[in-house]
PDB file of C-alpha atoms in Angstrom:
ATOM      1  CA  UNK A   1       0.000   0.000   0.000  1.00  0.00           C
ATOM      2  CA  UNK A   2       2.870   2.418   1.086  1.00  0.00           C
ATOM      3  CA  UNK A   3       4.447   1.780  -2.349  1.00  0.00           C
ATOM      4  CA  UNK A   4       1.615   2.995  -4.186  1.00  0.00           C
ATOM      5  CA  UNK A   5       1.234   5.786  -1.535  1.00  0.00           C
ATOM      6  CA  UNK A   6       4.966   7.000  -2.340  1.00  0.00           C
ATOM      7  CA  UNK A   7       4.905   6.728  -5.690  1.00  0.00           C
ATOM      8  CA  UNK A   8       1.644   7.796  -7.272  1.00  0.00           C
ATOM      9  CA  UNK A   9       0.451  11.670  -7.850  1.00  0.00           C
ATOM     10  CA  UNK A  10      -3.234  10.691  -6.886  1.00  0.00           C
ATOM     11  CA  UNK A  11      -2.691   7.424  -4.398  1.00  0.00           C
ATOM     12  CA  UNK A  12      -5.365   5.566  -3.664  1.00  0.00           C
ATOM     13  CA  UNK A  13      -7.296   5.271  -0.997  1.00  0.00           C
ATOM     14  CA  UNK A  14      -8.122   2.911   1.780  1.00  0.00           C
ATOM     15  CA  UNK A  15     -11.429   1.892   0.145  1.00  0.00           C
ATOM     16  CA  UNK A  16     -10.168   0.815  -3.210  1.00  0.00           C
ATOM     17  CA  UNK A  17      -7.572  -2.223  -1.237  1.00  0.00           C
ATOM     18  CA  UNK A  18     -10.436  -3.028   0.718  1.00  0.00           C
ATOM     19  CA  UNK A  19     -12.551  -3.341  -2.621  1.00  0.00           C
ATOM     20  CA  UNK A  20      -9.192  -5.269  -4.214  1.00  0.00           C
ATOM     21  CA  UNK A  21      -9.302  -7.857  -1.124  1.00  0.00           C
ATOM     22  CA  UNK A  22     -13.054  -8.434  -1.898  1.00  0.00           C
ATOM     23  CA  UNK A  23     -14.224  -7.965   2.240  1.00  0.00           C
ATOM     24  CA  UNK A  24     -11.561  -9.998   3.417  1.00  0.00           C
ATOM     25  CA  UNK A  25      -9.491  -7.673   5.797  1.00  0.00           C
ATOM     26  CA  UNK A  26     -12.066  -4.648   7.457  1.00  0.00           C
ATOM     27  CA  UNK A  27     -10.281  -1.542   7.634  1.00  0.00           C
ATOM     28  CA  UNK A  28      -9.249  -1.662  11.054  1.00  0.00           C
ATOM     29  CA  UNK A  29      -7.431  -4.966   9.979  1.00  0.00           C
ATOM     30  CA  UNK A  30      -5.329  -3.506   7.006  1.00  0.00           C
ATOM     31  CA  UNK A  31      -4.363  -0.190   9.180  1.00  0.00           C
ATOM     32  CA  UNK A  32      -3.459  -2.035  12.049  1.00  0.00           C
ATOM     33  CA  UNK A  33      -1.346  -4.457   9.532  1.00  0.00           C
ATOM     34  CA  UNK A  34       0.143  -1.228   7.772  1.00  0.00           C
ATOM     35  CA  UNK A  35       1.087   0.172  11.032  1.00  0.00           C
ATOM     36  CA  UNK A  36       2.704  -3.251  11.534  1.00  0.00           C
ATOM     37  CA  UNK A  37       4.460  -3.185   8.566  1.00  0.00           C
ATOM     38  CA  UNK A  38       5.650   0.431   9.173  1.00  0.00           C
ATOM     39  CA  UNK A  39       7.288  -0.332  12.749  1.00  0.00           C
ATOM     40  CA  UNK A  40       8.662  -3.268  11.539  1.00  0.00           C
ATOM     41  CA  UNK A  41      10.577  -0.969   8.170  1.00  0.00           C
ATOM     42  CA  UNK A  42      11.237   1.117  11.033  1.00  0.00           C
ATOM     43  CA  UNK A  43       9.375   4.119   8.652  1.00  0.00           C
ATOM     44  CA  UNK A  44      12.183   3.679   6.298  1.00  0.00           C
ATOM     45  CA  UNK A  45      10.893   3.624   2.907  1.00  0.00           C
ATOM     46  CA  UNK A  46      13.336   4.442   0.802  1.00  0.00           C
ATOM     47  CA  UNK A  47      14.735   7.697  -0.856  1.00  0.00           C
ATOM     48  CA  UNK A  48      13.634  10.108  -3.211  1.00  0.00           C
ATOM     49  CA  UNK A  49      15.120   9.474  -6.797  1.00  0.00           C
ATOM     50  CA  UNK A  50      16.397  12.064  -9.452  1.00  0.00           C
ATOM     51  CA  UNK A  51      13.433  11.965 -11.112  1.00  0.00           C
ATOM     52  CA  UNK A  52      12.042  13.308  -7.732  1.00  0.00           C
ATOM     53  CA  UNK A  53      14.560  15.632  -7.606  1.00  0.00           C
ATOM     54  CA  UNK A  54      14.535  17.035 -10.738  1.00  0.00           C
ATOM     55  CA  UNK A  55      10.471  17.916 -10.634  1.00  0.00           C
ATOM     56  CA  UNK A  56      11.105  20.139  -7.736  1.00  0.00           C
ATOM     57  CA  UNK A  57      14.092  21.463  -8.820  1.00  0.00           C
ATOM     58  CA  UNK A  58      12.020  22.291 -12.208  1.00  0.00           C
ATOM     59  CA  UNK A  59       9.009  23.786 -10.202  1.00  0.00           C
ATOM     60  CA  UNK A  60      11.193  26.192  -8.221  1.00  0.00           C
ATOM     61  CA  UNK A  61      12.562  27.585 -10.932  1.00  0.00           C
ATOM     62  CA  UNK A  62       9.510  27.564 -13.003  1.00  0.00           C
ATOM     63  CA  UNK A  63      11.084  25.918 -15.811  1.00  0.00           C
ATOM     64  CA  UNK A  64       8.890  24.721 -19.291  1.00  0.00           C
ATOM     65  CA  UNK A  65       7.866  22.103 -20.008  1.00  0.00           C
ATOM     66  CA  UNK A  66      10.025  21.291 -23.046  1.00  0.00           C
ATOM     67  CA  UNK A  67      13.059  21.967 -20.750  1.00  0.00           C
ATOM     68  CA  UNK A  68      12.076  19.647 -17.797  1.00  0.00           C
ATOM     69  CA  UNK A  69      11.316  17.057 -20.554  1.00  0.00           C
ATOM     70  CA  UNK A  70      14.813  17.479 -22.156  1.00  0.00           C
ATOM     71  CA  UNK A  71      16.440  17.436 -18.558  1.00  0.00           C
ATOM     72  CA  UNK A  72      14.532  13.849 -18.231  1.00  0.00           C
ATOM     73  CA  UNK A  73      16.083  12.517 -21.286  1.00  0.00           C
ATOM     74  CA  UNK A  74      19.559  13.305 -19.773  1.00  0.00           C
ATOM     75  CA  UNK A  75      18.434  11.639 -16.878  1.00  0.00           C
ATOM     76  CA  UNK A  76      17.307   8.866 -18.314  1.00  0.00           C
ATOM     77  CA  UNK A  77      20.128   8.524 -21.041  1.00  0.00           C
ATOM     78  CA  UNK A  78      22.238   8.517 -17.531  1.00  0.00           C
ATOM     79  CA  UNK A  79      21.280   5.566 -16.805  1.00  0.00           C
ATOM     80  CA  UNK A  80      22.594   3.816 -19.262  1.00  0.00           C
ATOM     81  CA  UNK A  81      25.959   5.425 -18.307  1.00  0.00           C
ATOM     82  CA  UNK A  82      27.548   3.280 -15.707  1.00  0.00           C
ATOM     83  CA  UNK A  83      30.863   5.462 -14.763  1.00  0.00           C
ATOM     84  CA  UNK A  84      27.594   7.940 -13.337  1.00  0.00           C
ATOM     85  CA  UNK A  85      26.671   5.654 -11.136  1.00  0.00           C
ATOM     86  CA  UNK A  86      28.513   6.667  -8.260  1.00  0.00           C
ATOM     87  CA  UNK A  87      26.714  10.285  -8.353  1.00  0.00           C
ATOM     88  CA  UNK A  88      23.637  11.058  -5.807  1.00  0.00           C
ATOM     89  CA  UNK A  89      20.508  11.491  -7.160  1.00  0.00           C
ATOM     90  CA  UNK A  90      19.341  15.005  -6.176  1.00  0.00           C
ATOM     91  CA  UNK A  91      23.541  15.923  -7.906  1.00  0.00           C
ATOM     92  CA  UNK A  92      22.120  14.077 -11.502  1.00  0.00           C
ATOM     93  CA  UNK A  93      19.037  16.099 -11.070  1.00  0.00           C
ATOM     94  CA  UNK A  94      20.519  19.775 -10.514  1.00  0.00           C
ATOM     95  CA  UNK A  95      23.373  18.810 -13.470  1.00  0.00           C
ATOM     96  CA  UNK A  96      20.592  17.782 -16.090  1.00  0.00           C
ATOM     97  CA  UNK A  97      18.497  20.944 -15.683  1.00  0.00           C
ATOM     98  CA  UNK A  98      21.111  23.190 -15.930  1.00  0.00           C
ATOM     99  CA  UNK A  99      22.422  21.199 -18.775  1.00  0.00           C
ATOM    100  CA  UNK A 100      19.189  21.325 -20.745  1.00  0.00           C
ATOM    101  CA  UNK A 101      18.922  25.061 -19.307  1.00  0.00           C
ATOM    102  CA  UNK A 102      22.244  25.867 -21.388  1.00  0.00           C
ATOM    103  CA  UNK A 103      21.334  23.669 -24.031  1.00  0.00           C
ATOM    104  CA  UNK A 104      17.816  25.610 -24.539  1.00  0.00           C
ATOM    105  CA  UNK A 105      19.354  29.117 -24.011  1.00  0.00           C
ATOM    106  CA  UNK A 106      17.491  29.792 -21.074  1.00  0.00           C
ATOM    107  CA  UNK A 107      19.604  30.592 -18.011  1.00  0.00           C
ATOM    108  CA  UNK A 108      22.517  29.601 -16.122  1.00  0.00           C
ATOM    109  CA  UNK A 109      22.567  28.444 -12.349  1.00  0.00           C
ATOM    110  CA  UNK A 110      19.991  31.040 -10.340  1.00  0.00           C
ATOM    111  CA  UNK A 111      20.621  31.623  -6.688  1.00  0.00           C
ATOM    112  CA  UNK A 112      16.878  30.231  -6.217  1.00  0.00           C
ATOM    113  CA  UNK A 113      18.299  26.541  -8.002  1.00  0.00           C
ATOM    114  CA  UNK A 114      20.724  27.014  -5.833  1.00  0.00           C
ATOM    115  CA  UNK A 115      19.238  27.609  -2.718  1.00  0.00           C
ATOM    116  CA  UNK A 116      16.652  24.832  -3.701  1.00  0.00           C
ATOM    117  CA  UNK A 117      18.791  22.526  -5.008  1.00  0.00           C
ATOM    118  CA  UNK A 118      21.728  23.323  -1.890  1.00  0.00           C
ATOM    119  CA  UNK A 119      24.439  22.760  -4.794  1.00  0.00           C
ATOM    120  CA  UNK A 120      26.183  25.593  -6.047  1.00  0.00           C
ATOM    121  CA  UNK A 121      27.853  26.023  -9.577  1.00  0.00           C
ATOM    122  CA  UNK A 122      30.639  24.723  -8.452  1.00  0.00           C
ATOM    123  CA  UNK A 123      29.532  21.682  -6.973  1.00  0.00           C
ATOM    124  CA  UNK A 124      27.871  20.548 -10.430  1.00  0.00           C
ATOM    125  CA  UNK A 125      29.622  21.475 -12.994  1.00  0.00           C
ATOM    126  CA  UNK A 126      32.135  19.083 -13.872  1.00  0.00           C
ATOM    127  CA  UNK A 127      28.736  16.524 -13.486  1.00  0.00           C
ATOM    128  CA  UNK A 128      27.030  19.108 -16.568  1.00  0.00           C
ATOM    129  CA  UNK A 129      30.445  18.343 -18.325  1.00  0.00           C
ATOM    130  CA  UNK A 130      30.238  14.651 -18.033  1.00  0.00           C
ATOM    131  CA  UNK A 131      26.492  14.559 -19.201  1.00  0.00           C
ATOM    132  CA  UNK A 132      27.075  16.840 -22.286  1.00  0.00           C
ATOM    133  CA  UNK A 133      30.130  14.519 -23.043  1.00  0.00           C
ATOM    134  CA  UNK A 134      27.614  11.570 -22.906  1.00  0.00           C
ATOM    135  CA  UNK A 135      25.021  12.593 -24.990  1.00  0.00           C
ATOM    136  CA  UNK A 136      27.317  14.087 -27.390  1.00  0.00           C
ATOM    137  CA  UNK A 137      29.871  10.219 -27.172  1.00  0.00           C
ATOM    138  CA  UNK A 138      27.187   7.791 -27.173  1.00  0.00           C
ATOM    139  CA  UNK A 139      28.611   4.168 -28.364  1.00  0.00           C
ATOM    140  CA  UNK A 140      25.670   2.101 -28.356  1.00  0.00           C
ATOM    141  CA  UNK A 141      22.558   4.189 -30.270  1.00  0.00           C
ATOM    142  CA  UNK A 142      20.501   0.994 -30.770  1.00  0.00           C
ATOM    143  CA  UNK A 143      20.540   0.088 -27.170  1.00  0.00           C
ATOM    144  CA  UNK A 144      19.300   3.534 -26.484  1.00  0.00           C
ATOM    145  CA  UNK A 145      16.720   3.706 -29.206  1.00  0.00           C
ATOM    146  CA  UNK A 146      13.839   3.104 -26.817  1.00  0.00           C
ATOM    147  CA  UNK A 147      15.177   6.094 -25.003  1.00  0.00           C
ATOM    148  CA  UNK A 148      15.468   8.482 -27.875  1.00  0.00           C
ATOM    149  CA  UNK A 149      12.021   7.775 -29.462  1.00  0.00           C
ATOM    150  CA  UNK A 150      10.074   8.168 -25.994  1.00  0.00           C
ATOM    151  CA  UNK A 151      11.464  11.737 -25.995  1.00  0.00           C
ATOM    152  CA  UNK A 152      11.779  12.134 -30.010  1.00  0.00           C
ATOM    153  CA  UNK A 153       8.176  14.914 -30.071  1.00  0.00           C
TER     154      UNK A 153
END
């Protein structure tokens, strides 16, 4: 339930698992088993990824659509990049929007990214380097076709 909770824009409710497990568990039942679950997790449900990251970062800074979209290809492409790996999530985040912020002509790094984002310039820009080196070196393009065409509009 939590899963579907953390990961959905419009979760859904308890009524719709009770509906799922067809009158088996009364709500009572499936809190008190969530609350289980939860204790036992010790509330740790995992971490925000750079996908996460990179919608806030985009809504502070009121960023278009077409930009956020380009900074999720990056993203995405980034994946496939396994010398990347090593970087945190919220770092691939603020490096792919102000990569596809240069790329698009739009701005550089604004003190609200930055205060939003808590990396500075500095911090990230080696990281923009790396990603414009990657789109710009890829080896493999068939691999990444899937990729390219769900961003091609």
């Amino acid at each position: 339930m939590w899963n579907n909770i953390l990961q959905e824009r419009l979760p859904p409710v308890i009524d719709d698992f009770l509906y799922i497990c067809d009158g088996a568990y009364t709500r009572n039942e499936l809190l008190a088993m969530e609350i289980k679950l939860l204790k036992t997790l010790d509330f740790d449900l995992g971490v925000p990824l750079s996908y996460r990251f990179l919608r806030r970062f985009a809504r502070c800074a009121k960023t278009s659509m077409p930009t956020l979209t380009l900074a999720r290809y990056i993203l995405e492409l980034s994946l496939m990049d396994y010398t990347l790996i090593s970087c945190s999530d919220s770092k691939m985040a603020a490096a792919a929007l102000l990569l596809a912020l240069k790329m698009r002509f739009i701005s550089e790094w604004t003190p609200t990214l930055e205060y939003y984002s808590g990396y500075k310039l500095e911090d990230i820009k080696s990281l923009v380097y790396r990603l414009n080196e990657m789109l710009h070196k890829r080896k493999d393009r068939d691999s990444l076709s899937t990729v390219v065409n769900k961003y091609k509009h």
